[in-house]
Tab-separated table of C-alpha atoms in Angstrom:
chain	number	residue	atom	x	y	z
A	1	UNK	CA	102.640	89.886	119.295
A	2	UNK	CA	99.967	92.175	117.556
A	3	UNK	CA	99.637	93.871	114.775
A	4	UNK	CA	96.919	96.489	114.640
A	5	UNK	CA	95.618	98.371	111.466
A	6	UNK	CA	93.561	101.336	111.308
A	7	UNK	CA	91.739	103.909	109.257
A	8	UNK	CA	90.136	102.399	106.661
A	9	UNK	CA	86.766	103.319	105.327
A	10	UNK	CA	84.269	104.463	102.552
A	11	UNK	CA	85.799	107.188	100.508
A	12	UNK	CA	84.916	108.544	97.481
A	13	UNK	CA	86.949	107.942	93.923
A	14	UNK	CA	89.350	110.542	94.014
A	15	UNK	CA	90.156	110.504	98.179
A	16	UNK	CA	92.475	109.788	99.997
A	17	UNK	CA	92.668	107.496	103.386
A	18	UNK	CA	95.963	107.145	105.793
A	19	UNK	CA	95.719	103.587	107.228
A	20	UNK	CA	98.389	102.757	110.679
A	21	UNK	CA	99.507	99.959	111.628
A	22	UNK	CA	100.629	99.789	115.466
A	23	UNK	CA	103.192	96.907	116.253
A	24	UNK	CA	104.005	95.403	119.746
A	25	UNK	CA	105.263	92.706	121.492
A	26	UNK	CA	108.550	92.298	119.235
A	27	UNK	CA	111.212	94.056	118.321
A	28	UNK	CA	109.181	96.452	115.094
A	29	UNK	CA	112.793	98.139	113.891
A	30	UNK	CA	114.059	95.097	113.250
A	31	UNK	CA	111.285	93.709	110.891
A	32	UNK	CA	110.643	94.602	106.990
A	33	UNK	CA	106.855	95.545	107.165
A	34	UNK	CA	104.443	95.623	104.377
A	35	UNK	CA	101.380	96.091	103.315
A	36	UNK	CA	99.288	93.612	101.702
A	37	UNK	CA	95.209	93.595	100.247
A	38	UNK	CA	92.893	90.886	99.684
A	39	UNK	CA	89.347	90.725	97.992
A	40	UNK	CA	86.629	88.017	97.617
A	41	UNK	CA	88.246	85.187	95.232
A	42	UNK	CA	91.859	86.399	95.021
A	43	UNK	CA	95.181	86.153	96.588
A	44	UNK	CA	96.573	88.557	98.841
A	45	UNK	CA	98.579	91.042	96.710
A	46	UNK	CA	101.551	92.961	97.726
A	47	UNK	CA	100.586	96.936	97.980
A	48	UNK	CA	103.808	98.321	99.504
A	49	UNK	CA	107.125	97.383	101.790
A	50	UNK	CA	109.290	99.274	103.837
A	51	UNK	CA	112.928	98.334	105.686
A	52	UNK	CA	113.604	98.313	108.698
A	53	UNK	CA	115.184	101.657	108.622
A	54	UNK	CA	112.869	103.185	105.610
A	55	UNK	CA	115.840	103.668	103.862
A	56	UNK	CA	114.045	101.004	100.843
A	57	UNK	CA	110.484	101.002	99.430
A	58	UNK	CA	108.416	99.278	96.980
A	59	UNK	CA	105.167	99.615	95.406
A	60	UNK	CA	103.306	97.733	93.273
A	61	UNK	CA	102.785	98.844	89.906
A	62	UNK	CA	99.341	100.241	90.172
A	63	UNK	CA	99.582	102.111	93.221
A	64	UNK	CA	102.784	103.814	92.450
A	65	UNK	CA	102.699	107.413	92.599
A	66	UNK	CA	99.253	106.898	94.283
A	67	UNK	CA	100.537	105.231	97.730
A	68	UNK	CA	103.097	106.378	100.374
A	69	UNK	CA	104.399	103.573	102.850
A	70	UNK	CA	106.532	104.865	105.911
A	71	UNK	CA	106.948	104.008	109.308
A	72	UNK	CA	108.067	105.240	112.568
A	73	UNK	CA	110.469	103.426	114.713
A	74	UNK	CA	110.250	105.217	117.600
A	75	UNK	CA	106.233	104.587	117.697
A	76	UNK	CA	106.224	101.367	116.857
A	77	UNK	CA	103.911	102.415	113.510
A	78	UNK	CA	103.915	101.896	110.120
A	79	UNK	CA	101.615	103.806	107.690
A	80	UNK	CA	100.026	103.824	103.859
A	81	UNK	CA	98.750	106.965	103.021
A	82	UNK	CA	96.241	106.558	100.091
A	83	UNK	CA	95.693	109.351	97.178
A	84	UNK	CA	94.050	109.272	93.913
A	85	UNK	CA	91.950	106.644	95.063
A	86	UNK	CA	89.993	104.153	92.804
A	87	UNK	CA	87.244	101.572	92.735
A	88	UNK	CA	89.805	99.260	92.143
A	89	UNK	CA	91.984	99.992	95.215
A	90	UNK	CA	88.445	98.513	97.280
A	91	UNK	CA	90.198	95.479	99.369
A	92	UNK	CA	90.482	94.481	102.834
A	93	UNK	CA	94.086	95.639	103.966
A	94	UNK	CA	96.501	94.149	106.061
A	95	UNK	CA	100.063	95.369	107.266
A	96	UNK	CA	102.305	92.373	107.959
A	97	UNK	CA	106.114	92.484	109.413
A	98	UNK	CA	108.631	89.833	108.253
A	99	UNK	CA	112.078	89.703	110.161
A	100	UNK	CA	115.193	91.925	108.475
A	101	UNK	CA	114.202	91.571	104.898
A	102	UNK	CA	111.264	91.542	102.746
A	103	UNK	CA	109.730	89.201	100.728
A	104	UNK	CA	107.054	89.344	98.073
A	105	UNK	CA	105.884	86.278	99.212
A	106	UNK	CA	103.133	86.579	102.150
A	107	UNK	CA	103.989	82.602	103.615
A	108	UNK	CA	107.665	84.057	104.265
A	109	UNK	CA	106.030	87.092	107.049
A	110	UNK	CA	105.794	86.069	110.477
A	111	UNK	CA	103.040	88.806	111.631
A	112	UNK	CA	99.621	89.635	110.444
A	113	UNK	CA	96.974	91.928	111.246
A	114	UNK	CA	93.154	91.522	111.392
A	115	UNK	CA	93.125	93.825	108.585
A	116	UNK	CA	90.982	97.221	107.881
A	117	UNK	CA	88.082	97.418	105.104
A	118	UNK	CA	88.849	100.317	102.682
A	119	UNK	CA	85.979	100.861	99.818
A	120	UNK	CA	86.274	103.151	97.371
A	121	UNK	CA	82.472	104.157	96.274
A	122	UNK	CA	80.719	106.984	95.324
């Protein structure tokens, strides 16, 4: 099983970044996939999920409107494309996949990725 993200980066306040996330080794449409972000000190924190289908998102509060999750069954790929981004949103990123439904809690997902460095820096 492997989980692989991509994209991240230094971007300026006010870019935008589209991080992937390419799944193999288990069945991807059948797993709830999120994505989480961690920085120095803190607990991961819950950025966005997706179902299994896409039919059902969720955001967290301070990325809403900001952050677009969505994934593509057919490649195996989910993605979080970035806008409007701030200092704040600096974090190491990590897309995770937790099978048929979603949790808020990151102990309950059964995959993880290495996760990709996004800094937001002028």
């Amino acid at each position: 099983v492997q989980l692989v993200e991509s994209g991240g980066g230094l971007v300026q306040p006010g870019g935008s970044l589209r991080l992937s996330c390419a799944a193999s080794g288990f069945t991807f449409s059948g797993y709830y996939m999120s994505w989480y972000r961690q920085t120095p000190g803190k607990e991961r924190e819950l950025v966005a999920g997706i179902g299994s289908n896409g039919g059902t998102t969720t955001y967290a509060d301070s990325v809403k409107g900001r952050f677009t999750i969505s994934r593509d069954n057919a490649k195996n790929t989910v993605y979080l494309q970035m806008n409007s981004l701030k200092p704040e949103d600096t974090a190491v990123y990590y897309c995770a996949a937790k099978y048929f439904r979603g949790s808020y809690n990151p102990e309950e997902y059964d995959y993880w990725g290495q996760g990709t460095q996004v800094t937001v820096s002028s």
